[in-house]
Amino acid sequence: MKKNILLYSILILVVVYIVFIIFININNDGETTKSDKKTKVVTSFYPMYIAALNIVDGIDNLELNNLTQPTTGCLHDYQLSPQEMILAESADIFIVNGASMESFLDKVIGNKPNLKIIDSSENIELVKDENDEENAHIWVSTTKYISQVKNISYELRKFLPEYANKISENTNIYVSKLELLRDTMKNELSNISNKDIITFHEAFPYFAQEFNLNIVKVIEREPGTEPSASEVAETVNIVNGLSVKALFAEPQYSANAAQVISNETGAKIYILDPCVTGEYKKDAYIDTMYKNLEVLKEALK
């Protein structure tokens, strides 16, 4: 009898020990899963991705994705695909340009009300057109892009305090590069006397403001639309009256209208890139803007 009691006691102790080990393992597995889970940061489109790519560089426990394809361009009336909507809703933090660029933002928030949103346009003065509508192409001004980078950095440090020092370090490095870019462009464009330009699409008001360029005409205000015959005729007259005949199209959109005007006036077509498409690399914005500088120096000489 005593022997049986001893055996039962030993058996109970073994069972308790096994249960305890299983519990510890499950608990440890849970902790490992939690610590290994990466924070998902999603950006709305290309210039926001390039900014975030610099800001979070070297932070391993973070997954950075861009919502739209790097060939998408500006998000005017953009409709998210089902896959893009899934990606947006999987985000822990969503970085947007703001200034009404992301027309789909309300839908994303409606599906995920607790999503952390970083609006990079916060407290940035916006340019308005003749219809008093705000222009969303903030990043094309390097100075305002620097403000956007700082806004993103500030909010990320609040959401991810454990990485605050690394985020600050990365931000300072990137901002220094952007300030050098801006100062170089301003210096090299300051000696150009004729700064009249004609653009296709409303992407360059901030750029023109930054470098004291004078946009005398904007054609095809909405990408994909063709100017009317009267607008083409008006533009031809304007170009004929300019001492420097340069038309600035964009690589993301058709240059058909520019070609028509070029044929009528002899004006040469140049390409200015608003930095909305390209490779996923940290210096992509800077490289593109330096190319824009060379284009302007050639076109306006």
PDB file of C-alpha atoms in Angstrom:
ATOM      1  CA  MET A   1       0.000   0.000   0.000  1.00  0.00           C
ATOM      2  CA  LYS A   2       2.740   2.418   0.964  1.00  0.00           C
ATOM      3  CA  LYS A   3       4.610   1.407  -2.177  1.00  0.00           C
ATOM      4  CA  ASN A   4       1.574   2.242  -4.345  1.00  0.00           C
ATOM      5  CA  ILE A   5       1.149   5.592  -2.646  1.00  0.00           C
ATOM      6  CA  LEU A   6       4.821   6.366  -3.308  1.00  0.00           C
ATOM      7  CA  LEU A   7       4.457   5.402  -6.968  1.00  0.00           C
ATOM      8  CA  TYR A   8       1.337   7.556  -7.337  1.00  0.00           C
ATOM      9  CA  SER A   9       3.117  10.471  -5.693  1.00  0.00           C
ATOM     10  CA  ILE A  10       6.079  10.112  -8.019  1.00  0.00           C
ATOM     11  CA  LEU A  11       3.742   9.890 -11.037  1.00  0.00           C
ATOM     12  CA  ILE A  12       1.886  13.017  -9.971  1.00  0.00           C
ATOM     13  CA  LEU A  13       5.166  14.869  -9.520  1.00  0.00           C
ATOM     14  CA  VAL A  14       6.303  13.786 -12.997  1.00  0.00           C
ATOM     15  CA  VAL A  15       3.028  14.925 -14.549  1.00  0.00           C
ATOM     16  CA  VAL A  16       3.229  18.271 -12.739  1.00  0.00           C
ATOM     17  CA  TYR A  17       6.816  18.690 -13.880  1.00  0.00           C
ATOM     18  CA  ILE A  18       5.906  17.907 -17.514  1.00  0.00           C
ATOM     19  CA  VAL A  19       2.984  20.363 -17.417  1.00  0.00           C
ATOM     20  CA  PHE A  20       5.262  22.991 -15.912  1.00  0.00           C
ATOM     21  CA  ILE A  21       7.882  22.489 -18.658  1.00  0.00           C
ATOM     22  CA  ILE A  22       5.216  22.673 -21.369  1.00  0.00           C
ATOM     23  CA  PHE A  23       3.825  25.899 -19.847  1.00  0.00           C
ATOM     24  CA  ILE A  24       7.295  27.460 -19.700  1.00  0.00           C
ATOM     25  CA  ASN A  25       7.995  26.523 -23.294  1.00  0.00           C
ATOM     26  CA  ILE A  26       4.689  27.888 -24.513  1.00  0.00           C
ATOM     27  CA  ASN A  27       5.261  31.109 -22.605  1.00  0.00           C
ATOM     28  CA  ASN A  28       8.794  31.442 -23.960  1.00  0.00           C
ATOM     29  CA  ASP A  29       7.577  30.755 -27.490  1.00  0.00           C
ATOM     30  CA  GLY A  30       4.990  33.471 -27.079  1.00  0.00           C
ATOM     31  CA  GLU A  31       7.615  35.925 -25.914  1.00  0.00           C
ATOM     32  CA  THR A  32       9.903  35.031 -28.807  1.00  0.00           C
ATOM     33  CA  THR A  33       7.108  35.504 -31.308  1.00  0.00           C
ATOM     34  CA  LYS A  34       6.229  38.834 -29.805  1.00  0.00           C
ATOM     35  CA  SER A  35       9.825  40.097 -29.806  1.00  0.00           C
ATOM     36  CA  ASP A  36      10.439  38.802 -33.339  1.00  0.00           C
ATOM     37  CA  LYS A  37       7.324  40.437 -34.764  1.00  0.00           C
ATOM     38  CA  LYS A  38       8.410  43.286 -36.993  1.00  0.00           C
ATOM     39  CA  THR A  39       6.674  46.648 -36.978  1.00  0.00           C
ATOM     40  CA  LYS A  40       5.140  47.153 -40.422  1.00  0.00           C
ATOM     41  CA  VAL A  41       5.592  50.648 -41.843  1.00  0.00           C
ATOM     42  CA  VAL A  42       3.896  51.383 -45.165  1.00  0.00           C
ATOM     43  CA  THR A  43       4.352  54.506 -47.296  1.00  0.00           C
ATOM     44  CA  SER A  44       1.772  55.760 -49.768  1.00  0.00           C
ATOM     45  CA  PHE A  45       4.021  56.372 -52.776  1.00  0.00           C
ATOM     46  CA  TYR A  46       7.561  56.802 -54.057  1.00  0.00           C
ATOM     47  CA  PRO A  47       8.874  60.069 -52.496  1.00  0.00           C
ATOM     48  CA  MET A  48       7.509  59.063 -49.092  1.00  0.00           C
ATOM     49  CA  TYR A  49       9.186  55.675 -49.402  1.00  0.00           C
ATOM     50  CA  ILE A  50      12.569  57.219 -50.235  1.00  0.00           C
ATOM     51  CA  ALA A  51      12.272  59.517 -47.205  1.00  0.00           C
ATOM     52  CA  ALA A  52      11.372  56.611 -44.901  1.00  0.00           C
ATOM     53  CA  LEU A  53      14.104  54.430 -46.421  1.00  0.00           C
ATOM     54  CA  ASN A  54      16.674  56.940 -45.191  1.00  0.00           C
ATOM     55  CA  ILE A  55      15.034  57.565 -41.821  1.00  0.00           C
ATOM     56  CA  VAL A  56      14.724  53.908 -40.743  1.00  0.00           C
ATOM     57  CA  ASP A  57      17.953  52.675 -42.330  1.00  0.00           C
ATOM     58  CA  GLY A  58      19.631  49.977 -40.234  1.00  0.00           C
ATOM     59  CA  ILE A  59      16.625  49.247 -37.997  1.00  0.00           C
ATOM     60  CA  ASP A  60      16.265  45.475 -38.331  1.00  0.00           C
ATOM     61  CA  ASN A  61      13.049  44.884 -36.410  1.00  0.00           C
ATOM     62  CA  LEU A  62      11.029  46.964 -38.838  1.00  0.00           C
ATOM     63  CA  GLU A  63       9.478  46.104 -42.205  1.00  0.00           C
ATOM     64  CA  LEU A  64       9.158  48.947 -44.712  1.00  0.00           C
ATOM     65  CA  ASN A  65       6.867  48.626 -47.753  1.00  0.00           C
ATOM     66  CA  ASN A  66       5.606  51.044 -50.384  1.00  0.00           C
ATOM     67  CA  LEU A  67       1.876  50.793 -51.049  1.00  0.00           C
ATOM     68  CA  THR A  68       1.926  51.633 -54.758  1.00  0.00           C
ATOM     69  CA  GLN A  69       4.301  50.548 -57.508  1.00  0.00           C
ATOM     70  CA  PRO A  70       7.445  52.700 -58.012  1.00  0.00           C
ATOM     71  CA  THR A  71       6.166  53.438 -61.535  1.00  0.00           C
ATOM     72  CA  THR A  72       2.793  54.791 -60.381  1.00  0.00           C
ATOM     73  CA  GLY A  73       3.554  58.528 -60.273  1.00  0.00           C
ATOM     74  CA  CYS A  74       1.329  60.998 -58.441  1.00  0.00           C
ATOM     75  CA  LEU A  75      -1.787  59.616 -56.777  1.00  0.00           C
ATOM     76  CA  HIS A  76      -4.369  61.856 -58.449  1.00  0.00           C
ATOM     77  CA  ASP A  77      -7.707  60.018 -58.041  1.00  0.00           C
ATOM     78  CA  TYR A  78      -5.778  56.778 -57.580  1.00  0.00           C
ATOM     79  CA  GLN A  79      -7.844  53.693 -56.801  1.00  0.00           C
ATOM     80  CA  LEU A  80      -6.209  51.045 -54.635  1.00  0.00           C
ATOM     81  CA  SER A  81      -6.202  47.464 -55.880  1.00  0.00           C
ATOM     82  CA  PRO A  82      -7.463  44.749 -53.501  1.00  0.00           C
ATOM     83  CA  GLN A  83      -3.844  43.721 -52.839  1.00  0.00           C
ATOM     84  CA  GLU A  84      -2.853  47.319 -52.050  1.00  0.00           C
ATOM     85  CA  MET A  85      -5.799  47.690 -49.697  1.00  0.00           C
ATOM     86  CA  ILE A  86      -4.730  44.529 -47.869  1.00  0.00           C
ATOM     87  CA  LEU A  87      -1.188  45.897 -47.541  1.00  0.00           C
ATOM     88  CA  ALA A  88      -2.481  49.234 -46.226  1.00  0.00           C
ATOM     89  CA  GLU A  89      -4.647  47.500 -43.641  1.00  0.00           C
ATOM     90  CA  SER A  90      -1.748  45.296 -42.527  1.00  0.00           C
ATOM     91  CA  ALA A  91       0.348  48.344 -41.619  1.00  0.00           C
ATOM     92  CA  ASP A  92       1.129  49.381 -38.068  1.00  0.00           C
ATOM     93  CA  ILE A  93       2.182  52.840 -39.295  1.00  0.00           C
ATOM     94  CA  PHE A  94       1.109  54.482 -42.551  1.00  0.00           C
ATOM     95  CA  ILE A  95       3.163  57.415 -43.911  1.00  0.00           C
ATOM     96  CA  VAL A  96       1.419  59.725 -46.377  1.00  0.00           C
ATOM     97  CA  ASN A  97       2.235  62.902 -48.241  1.00  0.00           C
ATOM     98  CA  GLY A  98      -1.001  64.544 -47.135  1.00  0.00           C
ATOM     99  CA  ALA A  99      -2.386  67.791 -48.599  1.00  0.00           C
ATOM    100  CA  SER A 100      -5.148  65.648 -50.156  1.00  0.00           C
ATOM    101  CA  MET A 101      -2.718  63.721 -52.364  1.00  0.00           C
ATOM    102  CA  GLU A 102      -4.011  60.357 -51.115  1.00  0.00           C
ATOM    103  CA  SER A 103      -7.673  60.487 -52.102  1.00  0.00           C
ATOM    104  CA  PHE A 104      -8.107  56.904 -50.875  1.00  0.00           C
ATOM    105  CA  LEU A 105      -7.003  57.693 -47.317  1.00  0.00           C
ATOM    106  CA  ASP A 106     -10.514  57.953 -45.860  1.00  0.00           C
ATOM    107  CA  LYS A 107     -11.315  54.462 -47.135  1.00  0.00           C
ATOM    108  CA  VAL A 108      -8.179  53.037 -45.543  1.00  0.00           C
ATOM    109  CA  ILE A 109      -8.949  54.717 -42.225  1.00  0.00           C
ATOM    110  CA  GLY A 110     -12.561  53.549 -42.437  1.00  0.00           C
ATOM    111  CA  ASN A 111     -11.398  49.947 -42.696  1.00  0.00           C
ATOM    112  CA  LYS A 112      -8.759  50.340 -39.964  1.00  0.00           C
ATOM    113  CA  PRO A 113      -9.722  53.205 -37.615  1.00  0.00           C
ATOM    114  CA  ASN A 114      -6.794  52.638 -35.226  1.00  0.00           C
ATOM    115  CA  LEU A 115      -4.123  52.809 -37.916  1.00  0.00           C
ATOM    116  CA  LYS A 116      -1.287  55.176 -36.960  1.00  0.00           C
ATOM    117  CA  ILE A 117      -1.093  57.824 -39.692  1.00  0.00           C
ATOM    118  CA  ILE A 118       1.898  60.101 -40.278  1.00  0.00           C
ATOM    119  CA  ASP A 119       0.904  63.116 -42.387  1.00  0.00           C
ATOM    120  CA  SER A 120       4.168  64.547 -43.691  1.00  0.00           C
ATOM    121  CA  SER A 121       2.508  67.810 -44.791  1.00  0.00           C
ATOM    122  CA  GLU A 122       1.697  68.819 -41.209  1.00  0.00           C
ATOM    123  CA  ASN A 123       2.357  72.546 -40.578  1.00  0.00           C
ATOM    124  CA  ILE A 124       3.795  73.103 -44.076  1.00  0.00           C
ATOM    125  CA  GLU A 125       2.512  76.151 -45.951  1.00  0.00           C
ATOM    126  CA  LEU A 126       0.845  75.030 -49.161  1.00  0.00           C
ATOM    127  CA  VAL A 127       0.779  76.749 -52.544  1.00  0.00           C
ATOM    128  CA  LYS A 128      -2.688  77.430 -53.969  1.00  0.00           C
ATOM    129  CA  ASP A 129      -3.681  77.781 -57.622  1.00  0.00           C
ATOM    130  CA  GLU A 130      -5.952  80.395 -59.181  1.00  0.00           C
ATOM    131  CA  ASN A 131      -8.981  78.336 -58.082  1.00  0.00           C
ATOM    132  CA  ASP A 132      -7.743  78.451 -54.466  1.00  0.00           C
ATOM    133  CA  GLU A 133      -7.029  74.719 -54.533  1.00  0.00           C
ATOM    134  CA  GLU A 134      -4.018  73.498 -52.587  1.00  0.00           C
ATOM    135  CA  ASN A 135      -1.159  71.941 -54.517  1.00  0.00           C
ATOM    136  CA  ALA A 136      -0.015  68.629 -53.043  1.00  0.00           C
ATOM    137  CA  HIS A 137       3.390  68.330 -54.755  1.00  0.00           C
ATOM    138  CA  ILE A 138       5.255  69.523 -51.665  1.00  0.00           C
ATOM    139  CA  TRP A 139       8.304  67.256 -51.982  1.00  0.00           C
ATOM    140  CA  VAL A 140       9.405  68.847 -55.298  1.00  0.00           C
ATOM    141  CA  SER A 141      10.734  71.731 -53.196  1.00  0.00           C
ATOM    142  CA  THR A 142      13.823  70.419 -51.425  1.00  0.00           C
ATOM    143  CA  THR A 143      13.251  72.794 -48.506  1.00  0.00           C
ATOM    144  CA  LYS A 144       9.714  71.533 -48.004  1.00  0.00           C
ATOM    145  CA  TYR A 145      10.851  67.955 -48.530  1.00  0.00           C
ATOM    146  CA  ILE A 146      13.270  68.493 -45.661  1.00  0.00           C
ATOM    147  CA  SER A 147      10.286  69.587 -43.555  1.00  0.00           C
ATOM    148  CA  GLN A 148       8.434  66.444 -44.594  1.00  0.00           C
ATOM    149  CA  VAL A 149      11.421  64.280 -43.646  1.00  0.00           C
ATOM    150  CA  LYS A 150      11.555  65.970 -40.237  1.00  0.00           C
ATOM    151  CA  ASN A 151       7.803  65.493 -39.732  1.00  0.00           C
ATOM    152  CA  ILE A 152       8.068  61.791 -40.540  1.00  0.00           C
ATOM    153  CA  SER A 153      11.071  61.429 -38.249  1.00  0.00           C
ATOM    154  CA  TYR A 154       9.342  63.199 -35.353  1.00  0.00           C
ATOM    155  CA  GLU A 155       6.244  60.998 -35.544  1.00  0.00           C
ATOM    156  CA  LEU A 156       8.226  57.783 -35.967  1.00  0.00           C
ATOM    157  CA  ARG A 157      10.204  58.594 -32.823  1.00  0.00           C
ATOM    158  CA  LYS A 158       6.922  58.957 -30.931  1.00  0.00           C
ATOM    159  CA  PHE A 159       5.544  55.672 -32.276  1.00  0.00           C
ATOM    160  CA  LEU A 160       8.870  53.804 -31.976  1.00  0.00           C
ATOM    161  CA  PRO A 161      10.655  55.304 -28.942  1.00  0.00           C
ATOM    162  CA  GLU A 162      12.994  52.316 -28.699  1.00  0.00           C
ATOM    163  CA  TYR A 163      14.552  53.399 -32.013  1.00  0.00           C
ATOM    164  CA  ALA A 164      14.481  57.152 -31.394  1.00  0.00           C
ATOM    165  CA  ASN A 165      18.252  57.599 -31.312  1.00  0.00           C
ATOM    166  CA  LYS A 166      18.821  55.692 -34.544  1.00  0.00           C
ATOM    167  CA  ILE A 167      15.981  57.547 -36.261  1.00  0.00           C
ATOM    168  CA  SER A 168      17.435  60.900 -35.166  1.00  0.00           C
ATOM    169  CA  GLU A 169      20.896  59.914 -36.362  1.00  0.00           C
ATOM    170  CA  ASN A 170      19.594  58.812 -39.767  1.00  0.00           C
ATOM    171  CA  THR A 171      17.453  61.929 -40.127  1.00  0.00           C
ATOM    172  CA  ASN A 172      20.365  64.257 -39.435  1.00  0.00           C
ATOM    173  CA  ILE A 173      22.485  62.501 -42.059  1.00  0.00           C
ATOM    174  CA  TYR A 174      19.765  62.681 -44.710  1.00  0.00           C
ATOM    175  CA  VAL A 175      18.811  66.272 -43.957  1.00  0.00           C
ATOM    176  CA  SER A 176      22.468  67.308 -44.301  1.00  0.00           C
ATOM    177  CA  LYS A 177      22.565  65.731 -47.759  1.00  0.00           C
ATOM    178  CA  LEU A 178      19.331  67.456 -48.745  1.00  0.00           C
ATOM    179  CA  GLU A 179      20.565  70.831 -47.506  1.00  0.00           C
ATOM    180  CA  LEU A 180      23.720  70.450 -49.583  1.00  0.00           C
ATOM    181  CA  LEU A 181      21.584  69.573 -52.606  1.00  0.00           C
ATOM    182  CA  ARG A 182      19.351  72.615 -52.122  1.00  0.00           C
ATOM    183  CA  ASP A 183      22.242  75.022 -51.573  1.00  0.00           C
ATOM    184  CA  THR A 184      24.105  73.691 -54.617  1.00  0.00           C
ATOM    185  CA  MET A 185      21.045  74.079 -56.841  1.00  0.00           C
ATOM    186  CA  LYS A 186      20.320  77.584 -55.607  1.00  0.00           C
ATOM    187  CA  ASN A 187      23.920  78.642 -56.123  1.00  0.00           C
ATOM    188  CA  GLU A 188      24.191  77.226 -59.644  1.00  0.00           C
ATOM    189  CA  LEU A 189      20.808  78.592 -60.771  1.00  0.00           C
ATOM    190  CA  SER A 190      21.329  82.058 -59.280  1.00  0.00           C
ATOM    191  CA  ASN A 191      23.328  83.290 -62.284  1.00  0.00           C
ATOM    192  CA  ILE A 192      20.663  82.330 -64.834  1.00  0.00           C
ATOM    193  CA  SER A 193      18.903  85.497 -65.968  1.00  0.00           C
ATOM    194  CA  ASN A 194      15.965  84.064 -67.914  1.00  0.00           C
ATOM    195  CA  LYS A 195      13.919  81.779 -65.675  1.00  0.00           C
ATOM    196  CA  ASP A 196      10.675  81.500 -67.659  1.00  0.00           C
ATOM    197  CA  ILE A 197       9.467  77.916 -67.991  1.00  0.00           C
ATOM    198  CA  ILE A 198       6.421  76.139 -69.414  1.00  0.00           C
ATOM    199  CA  THR A 199       5.466  72.873 -67.730  1.00  0.00           C
ATOM    200  CA  PHE A 200       3.032  70.039 -68.357  1.00  0.00           C
ATOM    201  CA  HIS A 201       1.192  69.029 -65.167  1.00  0.00           C
ATOM    202  CA  GLU A 202       0.941  71.000 -61.913  1.00  0.00           C
ATOM    203  CA  ALA A 203       3.950  69.350 -60.276  1.00  0.00           C
ATOM    204  CA  PHE A 204       6.382  72.254 -60.192  1.00  0.00           C
ATOM    205  CA  PRO A 205       4.996  75.315 -58.331  1.00  0.00           C
ATOM    206  CA  TYR A 206       6.998  74.459 -55.186  1.00  0.00           C
ATOM    207  CA  PHE A 207      10.083  73.751 -57.281  1.00  0.00           C
ATOM    208  CA  ALA A 208       9.702  77.085 -59.066  1.00  0.00           C
ATOM    209  CA  GLN A 209       9.177  78.896 -55.769  1.00  0.00           C
ATOM    210  CA  GLU A 210      12.342  77.282 -54.371  1.00  0.00           C
ATOM    211  CA  PHE A 211      14.588  78.326 -57.243  1.00  0.00           C
ATOM    212  CA  ASN A 212      12.912  81.587 -58.341  1.00  0.00           C
ATOM    213  CA  LEU A 213      11.661  80.165 -61.629  1.00  0.00           C
ATOM    214  CA  ASN A 214       8.698  81.746 -63.392  1.00  0.00           C
ATOM    215  CA  ILE A 215       6.065  79.289 -64.639  1.00  0.00           C
ATOM    216  CA  VAL A 216       4.437  81.254 -67.451  1.00  0.00           C
ATOM    217  CA  LYS A 217       2.092  78.454 -68.487  1.00  0.00           C
ATOM    218  CA  VAL A 218       0.975  75.045 -67.255  1.00  0.00           C
ATOM    219  CA  ILE A 219      -0.596  72.695 -69.787  1.00  0.00           C
ATOM    220  CA  GLU A 220      -2.424  69.433 -69.091  1.00  0.00           C
ATOM    221  CA  ARG A 221      -3.124  70.255 -65.475  1.00  0.00           C
ATOM    222  CA  GLU A 222      -4.528  66.764 -65.029  1.00  0.00           C
ATOM    223  CA  PRO A 223      -2.194  64.027 -66.285  1.00  0.00           C
ATOM    224  CA  GLY A 224      -3.627  61.996 -69.130  1.00  0.00           C
ATOM    225  CA  THR A 225      -5.809  64.819 -70.456  1.00  0.00           C
ATOM    226  CA  GLU A 226      -5.045  66.617 -73.699  1.00  0.00           C
ATOM    227  CA  PRO A 227      -5.067  70.435 -73.968  1.00  0.00           C
ATOM    228  CA  SER A 228      -7.726  72.024 -76.122  1.00  0.00           C
ATOM    229  CA  ALA A 229      -6.899  73.539 -79.515  1.00  0.00           C
ATOM    230  CA  SER A 230      -7.344  77.029 -78.071  1.00  0.00           C
ATOM    231  CA  GLU A 231      -4.970  76.265 -75.198  1.00  0.00           C
ATOM    232  CA  VAL A 232      -2.363  74.951 -77.625  1.00  0.00           C
ATOM    233  CA  ALA A 233      -2.719  78.110 -79.741  1.00  0.00           C
ATOM    234  CA  GLU A 234      -2.401  80.295 -76.652  1.00  0.00           C
ATOM    235  CA  THR A 235       0.695  78.430 -75.559  1.00  0.00           C
ATOM    236  CA  VAL A 236       2.249  78.723 -79.019  1.00  0.00           C
ATOM    237  CA  ASN A 237       1.826  82.506 -78.812  1.00  0.00           C
ATOM    238  CA  ILE A 238       3.407  82.578 -75.346  1.00  0.00           C
ATOM    239  CA  VAL A 239       6.374  80.458 -76.419  1.00  0.00           C
ATOM    240  CA  ASN A 240       6.942  82.635 -79.493  1.00  0.00           C
ATOM    241  CA  GLY A 241       7.218  85.630 -77.187  1.00  0.00           C
ATOM    242  CA  LEU A 242       9.871  84.086 -74.943  1.00  0.00           C
ATOM    243  CA  SER A 243      13.586  84.669 -75.424  1.00  0.00           C
ATOM    244  CA  VAL A 244      14.333  81.164 -74.186  1.00  0.00           C
ATOM    245  CA  LYS A 245      12.127  78.591 -75.850  1.00  0.00           C
ATOM    246  CA  ALA A 246      12.079  75.581 -73.529  1.00  0.00           C
ATOM    247  CA  LEU A 247       9.235  73.200 -72.775  1.00  0.00           C
ATOM    248  CA  PHE A 248       9.492  70.973 -69.703  1.00  0.00           C
ATOM    249  CA  ALA A 249       7.717  67.630 -69.871  1.00  0.00           C
ATOM    250  CA  GLU A 250       7.861  64.821 -67.313  1.00  0.00           C
ATOM    251  CA  PRO A 251       9.129  61.263 -67.777  1.00  0.00           C
ATOM    252  CA  GLN A 252       5.990  59.840 -66.173  1.00  0.00           C
ATOM    253  CA  TYR A 253       3.556  61.246 -68.752  1.00  0.00           C
ATOM    254  CA  SER A 254       3.116  61.531 -72.501  1.00  0.00           C
ATOM    255  CA  ALA A 255       4.905  64.420 -74.217  1.00  0.00           C
ATOM    256  CA  ASN A 256       2.419  64.532 -77.118  1.00  0.00           C
ATOM    257  CA  ALA A 257       1.161  68.037 -76.328  1.00  0.00           C
ATOM    258  CA  ALA A 258       4.702  69.296 -75.846  1.00  0.00           C
ATOM    259  CA  GLN A 259       5.668  67.830 -79.213  1.00  0.00           C
ATOM    260  CA  VAL A 260       2.821  69.630 -80.965  1.00  0.00           C
ATOM    261  CA  ILE A 261       3.885  72.962 -79.454  1.00  0.00           C
ATOM    262  CA  SER A 262       7.526  72.235 -80.232  1.00  0.00           C
ATOM    263  CA  ASN A 263       6.661  71.598 -83.875  1.00  0.00           C
ATOM    264  CA  GLU A 264       4.796  74.919 -84.073  1.00  0.00           C
ATOM    265  CA  THR A 265       7.398  77.057 -82.314  1.00  0.00           C
ATOM    266  CA  GLY A 266      10.758  75.351 -82.655  1.00  0.00           C
ATOM    267  CA  ALA A 267      10.987  75.210 -78.858  1.00  0.00           C
ATOM    268  CA  LYS A 268      13.038  72.344 -77.511  1.00  0.00           C
ATOM    269  CA  ILE A 269      11.550  69.776 -75.144  1.00  0.00           C
ATOM    270  CA  TYR A 270      13.387  69.030 -71.907  1.00  0.00           C
ATOM    271  CA  ILE A 271      12.536  66.553 -69.167  1.00  0.00           C
ATOM    272  CA  LEU A 272      12.069  67.649 -65.555  1.00  0.00           C
ATOM    273  CA  ASP A 273      11.455  64.821 -63.127  1.00  0.00           C
ATOM    274  CA  PRO A 274       9.230  65.477 -60.072  1.00  0.00           C
ATOM    275  CA  CYS A 275      10.717  62.460 -58.292  1.00  0.00           C
ATOM    276  CA  VAL A 276       7.613  60.307 -58.214  1.00  0.00           C
ATOM    277  CA  THR A 277       9.016  57.190 -59.874  1.00  0.00           C
ATOM    278  CA  GLY A 278      12.352  55.402 -59.895  1.00  0.00           C
ATOM    279  CA  GLU A 279      14.568  52.919 -58.127  1.00  0.00           C
ATOM    280  CA  TYR A 280      14.211  52.016 -54.487  1.00  0.00           C
ATOM    281  CA  LYS A 281      17.526  53.433 -53.310  1.00  0.00           C
ATOM    282  CA  LYS A 282      18.363  55.932 -50.585  1.00  0.00           C
ATOM    283  CA  ASP A 283      19.885  58.634 -52.822  1.00  0.00           C
ATOM    284  CA  ALA A 284      17.216  58.396 -55.542  1.00  0.00           C
ATOM    285  CA  TYR A 285      15.632  61.777 -54.739  1.00  0.00           C
ATOM    286  CA  ILE A 286      19.000  63.512 -54.558  1.00  0.00           C
ATOM    287  CA  ASP A 287      20.230  61.954 -57.810  1.00  0.00           C
ATOM    288  CA  THR A 288      17.049  62.969 -59.632  1.00  0.00           C
ATOM    289  CA  MET A 289      17.222  66.556 -58.427  1.00  0.00           C
ATOM    290  CA  TYR A 290      20.860  66.887 -59.502  1.00  0.00           C
ATOM    291  CA  LYS A 291      19.789  65.685 -62.962  1.00  0.00           C
ATOM    292  CA  ASN A 292      17.053  68.347 -62.933  1.00  0.00           C
ATOM    293  CA  LEU A 293      19.708  70.936 -62.147  1.00  0.00           C
ATOM    294  CA  GLU A 294      21.742  69.953 -65.199  1.00  0.00           C
ATOM    295  CA  VAL A 295      18.616  70.026 -67.378  1.00  0.00           C
ATOM    296  CA  LEU A 296      17.726  73.548 -66.222  1.00  0.00           C
ATOM    297  CA  LYS A 297      21.256  74.836 -66.750  1.00  0.00           C
ATOM    298  CA  GLU A 298      21.203  73.492 -70.317  1.00  0.00           C
ATOM    299  CA  ALA A 299      17.675  74.690 -71.133  1.00  0.00           C
ATOM    300  CA  LEU A 300      17.922  78.206 -69.703  1.00  0.00           C
ATOM    301  CA  LYS A 301      21.455  79.139 -70.701  1.00  0.00           C
TER     302      LYS A 301
END
